[in-house]
């Protein structure tokens, strides 16, 4: 397990429907649950834990099931969104709390939004980083992704085939992670007009379009080592199983098709992040889909790993928002 650089954090294993969830906690006050994305861990919140604790909050970053020291069920179907919502509820209860503010990045944003949508009794406010909220419903996800890219294959479809991305990843975990992080970071992503790293050419691999050379400025060699050590131990299958349940999620959440998230909410995205640009229509729809939105920010010149690329800005945005939605 990565050793925390912060002396005041507490590592815990708490029971959940997955079996156990590993979390890292710092501070006292209203509970703020931090949910990471792919392919990361609780460590992606290393800059937010001390900042939120200093602002008067009980900041708790989890390893999502399938990651880190959290349980890794063998069944692919055990990674549905509703299962992850249940894990989040279990964490809140295990910490002796009745409610929490939930903040997520990347897949964690979708997990956070779904948690708020399905369990508004537990999650009283929601912060979304990098990936905008889109209500459940619409066309079946696998059919949408299959139509993207023309002759090339969209990365989500690539990830959905069991074993395929694992075979690319496992021979060089550290190098693959370095390339993936660099491909979506503002200072190392491919130049405009270069082949898009979100797509795979016929017969190729996703990493064929990863940048090589320098790490992103936000990622030190020692920090990459910590991420790599985790995934060398756990493998990537648990993390990839999130992608392999998108059609199941579509069916599971059919009763919530088109439903807004009404709690107080925050959105922040990177101006250079494909998640922000591809889903611009979702951001424009926020008056309908996030009627409780209190703040929305696009950080110009920022890539996908927003809370690590711009930690000071995100810490200030979160602290200011939390002071309004979860006063100490």
CSV table of N, CA and C in Angstrom, one decimal, residues 52-166:
chain,number,residue,atom,x,y,z
A,52,UNK,N,-8.8,20.0,3.1
A,52,UNK,CA,-10.2,20.0,3.6
A,52,UNK,C,-10.2,19.8,5.1
A,53,UNK,N,-9.2,19.0,5.6
A,53,UNK,CA,-9.1,18.9,7.1
A,53,UNK,C,-8.8,20.3,7.7
A,54,UNK,N,-7.9,21.0,7.1
A,54,UNK,CA,-7.6,22.3,7.7
A,54,UNK,C,-8.8,23.3,7.6
A,55,UNK,N,-9.7,23.1,6.6
A,55,UNK,CA,-10.9,23.9,6.5
A,55,UNK,C,-12.0,23.5,7.4
A,56,UNK,N,-11.8,22.4,8.2
A,56,UNK,CA,-12.8,22.1,9.2
A,56,UNK,C,-13.7,20.9,8.8
A,57,UNK,N,-13.2,20.0,7.9
A,57,UNK,CA,-14.0,18.9,7.5
A,57,UNK,C,-13.3,17.6,7.8
A,58,UNK,N,-14.2,16.6,7.9
A,58,UNK,CA,-13.7,15.2,8.0
A,58,UNK,C,-13.6,14.6,6.6
A,59,UNK,N,-12.4,14.7,6.0
A,59,UNK,CA,-12.2,14.3,4.6
A,59,UNK,C,-11.8,12.8,4.6
A,60,UNK,N,-12.5,12.0,3.8
A,60,UNK,CA,-12.3,10.6,3.7
A,60,UNK,C,-12.2,10.2,2.2
A,61,UNK,N,-11.1,9.7,1.8
A,61,UNK,CA,-10.9,9.2,0.5
A,61,UNK,C,-10.9,7.7,0.4
A,62,UNK,N,-11.7,7.1,-0.4
A,62,UNK,CA,-11.8,5.6,-0.5
A,62,UNK,C,-11.0,5.1,-1.6
A,63,UNK,N,-10.7,3.8,-1.5
A,63,UNK,CA,-10.3,3.0,-2.7
A,63,UNK,C,-11.6,2.3,-3.1
A,64,UNK,N,-12.1,2.7,-4.3
A,64,UNK,CA,-13.3,2.1,-4.9
A,64,UNK,C,-13.1,0.5,-5.0
A,65,UNK,N,-14.2,-0.2,-4.8
A,65,UNK,CA,-14.0,-1.7,-4.9
A,65,UNK,C,-13.3,-2.1,-6.2
A,66,UNK,N,-12.4,-3.0,-6.1
A,66,UNK,CA,-11.5,-3.4,-7.2
A,66,UNK,C,-10.2,-2.7,-7.2
A,67,UNK,N,-10.0,-1.7,-6.4
A,67,UNK,CA,-8.7,-1.0,-6.3
A,67,UNK,C,-8.1,-1.1,-4.9
A,68,UNK,N,-6.8,-1.0,-4.9
A,68,UNK,CA,-6.0,-0.9,-3.7
A,68,UNK,C,-6.3,-2.0,-2.7
A,69,UNK,N,-6.6,-1.6,-1.5
A,69,UNK,CA,-6.8,-2.6,-0.4
A,69,UNK,C,-8.3,-2.9,-0.2
A,70,UNK,N,-9.1,-2.3,-1.1
A,70,UNK,CA,-10.6,-2.7,-1.0
A,70,UNK,C,-10.8,-4.0,-1.7
A,71,UNK,N,-11.9,-4.6,-1.3
A,71,UNK,CA,-12.3,-5.9,-1.9
A,71,UNK,C,-12.4,-5.9,-3.4
A,72,UNK,N,-12.1,-7.1,-4.0
A,72,UNK,CA,-12.1,-7.2,-5.4
A,72,UNK,C,-13.0,-8.5,-5.8
A,73,UNK,N,-14.3,-8.3,-5.8
A,73,UNK,CA,-15.1,-9.5,-6.2
A,73,UNK,C,-14.7,-10.0,-7.5
A,74,UNK,N,-14.9,-11.3,-7.7
A,74,UNK,CA,-14.4,-12.0,-8.9
A,74,UNK,C,-15.4,-11.7,-10.1
A,75,UNK,N,-16.7,-11.6,-9.8
A,75,UNK,CA,-17.7,-11.5,-10.8
A,75,UNK,C,-17.7,-10.1,-11.5
A,76,UNK,N,-17.7,-10.1,-12.8
A,76,UNK,CA,-17.7,-8.8,-13.5
A,76,UNK,C,-18.9,-8.0,-13.1
A,77,UNK,N,-20.0,-8.7,-12.9
A,77,UNK,CA,-21.3,-8.0,-12.6
A,77,UNK,C,-21.3,-7.4,-11.2
A,78,UNK,N,-20.3,-7.6,-10.4
A,78,UNK,CA,-20.2,-7.0,-9.0
A,78,UNK,C,-19.7,-5.6,-9.0
A,79,UNK,N,-19.5,-5.0,-10.2
A,79,UNK,CA,-19.0,-3.7,-10.3
A,79,UNK,C,-20.0,-2.7,-10.9
A,80,UNK,N,-21.3,-3.0,-10.7
A,80,UNK,CA,-22.4,-2.1,-11.2
A,80,UNK,C,-22.4,-0.8,-10.4
A,81,UNK,N,-22.9,0.2,-10.9
A,81,UNK,CA,-23.0,1.5,-10.2
A,81,UNK,C,-23.8,1.4,-8.9
A,82,UNK,N,-24.8,0.6,-8.9
A,82,UNK,CA,-25.6,0.5,-7.7
A,82,UNK,C,-24.9,-0.3,-6.6
A,83,UNK,N,-24.0,-1.2,-7.0
A,83,UNK,CA,-23.1,-1.8,-6.0
A,83,UNK,C,-22.2,-0.8,-5.4
A,84,UNK,N,-21.6,0.1,-6.2
A,84,UNK,CA,-20.7,1.1,-5.7
A,84,UNK,C,-21.4,2.1,-4.8
A,85,UNK,N,-22.7,2.4,-5.1
A,85,UNK,CA,-23.5,3.3,-4.3
A,85,UNK,C,-23.6,2.7,-2.9
A,86,UNK,N,-23.9,1.4,-2.9
A,86,UNK,CA,-24.1,0.6,-1.6
A,86,UNK,C,-22.8,0.7,-0.8
A,87,UNK,N,-21.6,0.6,-1.5
A,87,UNK,CA,-20.4,0.7,-0.8
A,87,UNK,C,-20.2,2.1,-0.1
A,88,UNK,N,-20.6,3.1,-0.8
A,88,UNK,CA,-20.5,4.5,-0.3
A,88,UNK,C,-21.4,4.6,0.9
A,89,UNK,N,-22.6,4.1,0.8
A,89,UNK,CA,-23.5,4.2,2.0
A,89,UNK,C,-22.9,3.4,3.2
A,90,UNK,N,-22.3,2.3,2.9
A,90,UNK,CA,-21.7,1.5,4.0
A,90,UNK,C,-20.6,2.3,4.6
A,91,UNK,N,-19.8,3.0,3.9
A,91,UNK,CA,-18.7,3.8,4.4
A,91,UNK,C,-19.2,4.8,5.4
A,92,UNK,N,-20.3,5.6,4.9
A,92,UNK,CA,-20.9,6.6,5.8
A,92,UNK,C,-21.3,6.0,7.1
A,93,UNK,N,-22.0,4.9,7.0
A,93,UNK,CA,-22.5,4.2,8.2
A,93,UNK,C,-21.4,3.7,9.1
A,94,UNK,N,-20.4,3.1,8.5
A,94,UNK,CA,-19.3,2.6,9.3
A,94,UNK,C,-18.5,3.7,10.0
A,95,UNK,N,-18.6,4.9,9.5
A,95,UNK,CA,-17.9,6.1,10.1
A,95,UNK,C,-18.8,6.7,11.2
A,96,UNK,N,-20.0,6.1,11.4
A,96,UNK,CA,-20.9,6.6,12.4
A,96,UNK,C,-21.6,7.9,12.0
A,97,UNK,N,-21.7,8.1,10.7
A,97,UNK,CA,-22.4,9.3,10.2
A,97,UNK,C,-23.7,8.9,9.6
A,98,UNK,N,-24.6,9.9,9.5
A,98,UNK,CA,-25.9,9.6,8.8
A,98,UNK,C,-26.0,10.2,7.4
A,99,UNK,N,-25.1,11.2,7.1
A,99,UNK,CA,-25.1,11.8,5.8
A,99,UNK,C,-23.7,12.3,5.5
A,100,UNK,N,-23.5,12.7,4.2
A,100,UNK,CA,-22.2,13.1,3.8
A,100,UNK,C,-22.4,14.0,2.5
A,101,UNK,N,-21.4,14.8,2.3
A,101,UNK,CA,-21.2,15.4,1.0
A,101,UNK,C,-20.3,14.5,0.2
A,102,UNK,N,-20.6,14.2,-1.0
A,102,UNK,CA,-19.8,13.3,-1.8
A,102,UNK,C,-19.2,14.1,-3.0
A,103,UNK,N,-17.9,13.8,-3.3
A,103,UNK,CA,-17.2,14.5,-4.3
A,103,UNK,C,-16.5,13.4,-5.1
A,104,UNK,N,-16.6,13.4,-6.5
A,104,UNK,CA,-15.9,12.4,-7.3
A,104,UNK,C,-15.2,13.0,-8.5
A,105,UNK,N,-14.2,12.3,-8.9
A,105,UNK,CA,-13.5,12.6,-10.2
A,105,UNK,C,-13.5,11.5,-11.1
A,106,UNK,N,-13.7,11.8,-12.5
A,106,UNK,CA,-13.7,10.8,-13.5
A,106,UNK,C,-14.8,9.8,-13.2
A,107,UNK,N,-14.6,8.5,-13.2
A,107,UNK,CA,-15.6,7.6,-12.9
A,107,UNK,C,-16.2,7.9,-11.5
A,108,UNK,N,-15.3,8.4,-10.6
A,108,UNK,CA,-15.8,8.8,-9.3
A,108,UNK,C,-16.9,9.8,-9.4
A,109,UNK,N,-16.9,10.7,-10.4
A,109,UNK,CA,-17.9,11.7,-10.5
A,109,UNK,C,-19.2,11.0,-10.9
A,110,UNK,N,-19.2,10.1,-11.8
A,110,UNK,CA,-20.4,9.3,-12.1
A,110,UNK,C,-20.9,8.5,-10.9
A,111,UNK,N,-20.0,7.9,-10.1
A,111,UNK,CA,-20.4,7.2,-8.9
A,111,UNK,C,-21.0,8.2,-7.9
A,112,UNK,N,-20.4,9.3,-7.8
A,112,UNK,CA,-20.9,10.3,-6.8
A,112,UNK,C,-22.3,10.8,-7.2
A,113,UNK,N,-22.5,11.1,-8.5
A,113,UNK,CA,-23.8,11.6,-9.0
A,113,UNK,C,-24.8,10.5,-8.8
A,114,UNK,N,-24.5,9.3,-9.1
A,114,UNK,CA,-25.5,8.2,-8.9
A,114,UNK,C,-25.8,8.0,-7.5
A,115,UNK,N,-24.8,8.1,-6.6
A,115,UNK,CA,-25.1,8.0,-5.2
A,115,UNK,C,-26.1,9.1,-4.7
A,116,UNK,N,-25.9,10.3,-5.2
A,116,UNK,CA,-26.8,11.4,-4.8
A,116,UNK,C,-28.2,11.2,-5.4
A,117,UNK,N,-28.2,10.7,-6.6
A,117,UNK,CA,-29.5,10.4,-7.3
A,117,UNK,C,-30.3,9.3,-6.6
A,118,UNK,N,-29.6,8.2,-6.3
A,118,UNK,CA,-30.3,7.1,-5.7
A,118,UNK,C,-30.5,7.2,-4.2
A,119,UNK,N,-29.6,7.8,-3.5
A,119,UNK,CA,-29.7,7.9,-2.1
A,119,UNK,C,-29.6,9.3,-1.6
A,120,UNK,N,-30.6,10.2,-1.9
A,120,UNK,CA,-30.6,11.6,-1.5
A,120,UNK,C,-30.7,11.7,0.0
A,121,UNK,N,-31.2,10.6,0.7
A,121,UNK,CA,-31.3,10.6,2.1
A,121,UNK,C,-29.9,10.6,2.8
A,122,UNK,N,-28.9,10.1,2.1
A,122,UNK,CA,-27.6,10.0,2.7
A,122,UNK,C,-26.6,11.1,2.1
A,123,UNK,N,-26.7,11.4,0.8
A,123,UNK,CA,-25.8,12.3,0.2
A,123,UNK,C,-26.4,13.6,-0.1
A,124,UNK,N,-26.1,14.6,0.8
A,124,UNK,CA,-26.8,15.8,0.8
A,124,UNK,C,-26.3,16.9,-0.2
A,125,UNK,N,-25.2,16.7,-0.7
A,125,UNK,CA,-24.6,17.6,-1.8
A,125,UNK,C,-23.6,16.8,-2.5
A,126,UNK,N,-23.3,17.2,-3.8
A,126,UNK,CA,-22.4,16.4,-4.7
A,126,UNK,C,-21.5,17.3,-5.5
A,127,UNK,N,-20.2,17.0,-5.5
A,127,UNK,CA,-19.3,17.7,-6.3
A,127,UNK,C,-18.7,16.8,-7.4
A,128,UNK,N,-18.7,17.3,-8.6
A,128,UNK,CA,-18.3,16.5,-9.8
A,128,UNK,C,-17.1,17.2,-10.4
A,129,UNK,N,-16.0,16.4,-10.6
A,129,UNK,CA,-14.8,16.9,-11.2
A,129,UNK,C,-14.5,16.2,-12.5
A,130,UNK,N,-14.4,16.9,-13.6
A,130,UNK,CA,-14.0,16.4,-14.9
A,130,UNK,C,-15.1,15.8,-15.7
A,131,UNK,N,-15.9,15.0,-15.1
A,131,UNK,CA,-17.0,14.3,-15.9
A,131,UNK,C,-18.3,14.9,-15.5
A,132,UNK,N,-19.0,15.6,-16.5
A,132,UNK,CA,-20.3,16.2,-16.2
A,132,UNK,C,-21.4,15.2,-15.9
A,133,UNK,N,-22.4,15.6,-15.2
A,133,UNK,CA,-23.6,14.7,-15.0
A,133,UNK,C,-24.4,14.6,-16.2
A,134,UNK,N,-24.7,13.4,-16.6
A,134,UNK,CA,-25.7,13.1,-17.6
A,134,UNK,C,-26.7,12.2,-17.0
A,135,UNK,N,-28.0,12.5,-17.0
A,135,UNK,CA,-29.0,11.6,-16.4
A,135,UNK,C,-29.0,10.2,-17.1
A,136,UNK,N,-29.4,9.2,-16.3
A,136,UNK,CA,-29.6,7.9,-16.9
A,136,UNK,C,-30.6,7.9,-18.1
A,137,UNK,N,-30.5,6.9,-18.9
A,137,UNK,CA,-31.4,6.8,-20.0
A,137,UNK,C,-30.7,6.9,-21.4
A,138,UNK,N,-31.5,7.2,-22.4
A,138,UNK,CA,-30.9,7.3,-23.7
A,138,UNK,C,-30.6,6.0,-24.4
A,139,UNK,N,-29.8,6.0,-25.5
A,139,UNK,CA,-29.5,4.7,-26.1
A,139,UNK,C,-28.6,3.9,-25.3
A,140,UNK,N,-28.6,2.6,-25.6
A,140,UNK,CA,-27.7,1.6,-24.9
A,140,UNK,C,-26.3,2.0,-25.0
A,141,UNK,N,-25.5,2.1,-23.9
A,141,UNK,CA,-24.1,2.6,-24.1
A,141,UNK,C,-23.2,1.9,-25.0
A,142,UNK,N,-23.3,0.5,-25.0
A,142,UNK,CA,-22.4,-0.2,-25.9
A,142,UNK,C,-22.6,0.1,-27.4
A,143,UNK,N,-23.9,0.4,-27.7
A,143,UNK,CA,-24.2,0.7,-29.1
A,143,UNK,C,-23.7,2.1,-29.5
A,144,UNK,N,-23.8,3.0,-28.5
A,144,UNK,CA,-23.2,4.3,-28.8
A,144,UNK,C,-21.7,4.3,-29.0
A,145,UNK,N,-21.0,3.6,-28.1
A,145,UNK,CA,-19.5,3.6,-28.2
A,145,UNK,C,-19.1,2.8,-29.5
A,146,UNK,N,-19.9,1.8,-29.9
A,146,UNK,CA,-19.5,1.0,-31.1
A,146,UNK,C,-19.5,1.9,-32.4
A,147,UNK,N,-20.3,3.0,-32.3
A,147,UNK,CA,-20.5,3.8,-33.5
A,147,UNK,C,-19.4,4.9,-33.5
A,148,UNK,N,-18.7,5.1,-32.5
A,148,UNK,CA,-17.7,6.2,-32.4
A,148,UNK,C,-16.4,5.8,-33.1
A,149,UNK,N,-15.7,6.7,-33.7
A,149,UNK,CA,-14.4,6.5,-34.2
A,149,UNK,C,-14.3,6.0,-35.6
A,150,UNK,N,-15.4,5.7,-36.3
A,150,UNK,CA,-15.3,5.1,-37.6
A,150,UNK,C,-14.6,3.8,-37.6
A,151,UNK,N,-13.5,3.7,-38.4
A,151,UNK,CA,-12.7,2.5,-38.5
A,151,UNK,C,-11.9,2.2,-37.2
A,152,UNK,N,-11.7,3.3,-36.4
A,152,UNK,CA,-10.9,3.1,-35.1
A,152,UNK,C,-11.9,2.7,-34.0
A,153,UNK,N,-11.4,2.3,-32.9
A,153,UNK,CA,-12.2,1.8,-31.8
A,153,UNK,C,-12.0,2.7,-30.6
A,154,UNK,N,-13.2,3.1,-30.1
A,154,UNK,CA,-13.2,4.0,-28.9
A,154,UNK,C,-12.7,3.2,-27.7
A,155,UNK,N,-11.9,3.9,-26.8
A,155,UNK,CA,-11.3,3.3,-25.7
A,155,UNK,C,-12.2,2.5,-24.8
A,156,UNK,N,-13.5,3.0,-24.6
A,156,UNK,CA,-14.4,2.4,-23.8
A,156,UNK,C,-14.8,1.0,-24.3
A,157,UNK,N,-15.0,0.9,-25.6
A,157,UNK,CA,-15.2,-0.4,-26.2
A,157,UNK,C,-14.0,-1.3,-26.0
A,158,UNK,N,-12.8,-0.8,-26.2
A,158,UNK,CA,-11.6,-1.5,-26.0
A,158,UNK,C,-11.5,-2.1,-24.6
A,159,UNK,N,-11.9,-1.3,-23.6
A,159,UNK,CA,-11.8,-1.7,-22.2
A,159,UNK,C,-12.9,-2.7,-21.9
A,160,UNK,N,-14.0,-2.8,-22.6
A,160,UNK,CA,-15.1,-3.6,-22.2
A,160,UNK,C,-14.8,-5.1,-22.5
A,161,UNK,N,-13.9,-5.4,-23.3
A,161,UNK,CA,-13.6,-6.8,-23.7
A,161,UNK,C,-12.7,-7.4,-22.6
A,162,UNK,N,-13.1,-8.4,-21.8
A,162,UNK,CA,-12.3,-8.9,-20.7
A,162,UNK,C,-11.0,-9.4,-21.2
A,163,UNK,N,-9.9,-9.1,-20.5
A,163,UNK,CA,-8.6,-9.5,-20.8
A,163,UNK,C,-7.8,-8.8,-21.8
A,164,UNK,N,-8.5,-8.0,-22.6
A,164,UNK,CA,-7.8,-7.3,-23.7
A,164,UNK,C,-6.8,-6.2,-23.2
A,165,UNK,N,-7.4,-5.3,-22.4
A,165,UNK,CA,-6.5,-4.2,-21.9
A,165,UNK,C,-5.5,-4.7,-20.9
A,166,UNK,N,-5.9,-5.8,-20.1
A,166,UNK,CA,-5.0,-6.3,-19.2
A,166,UNK,C,-3.8,-6.9,-19.8
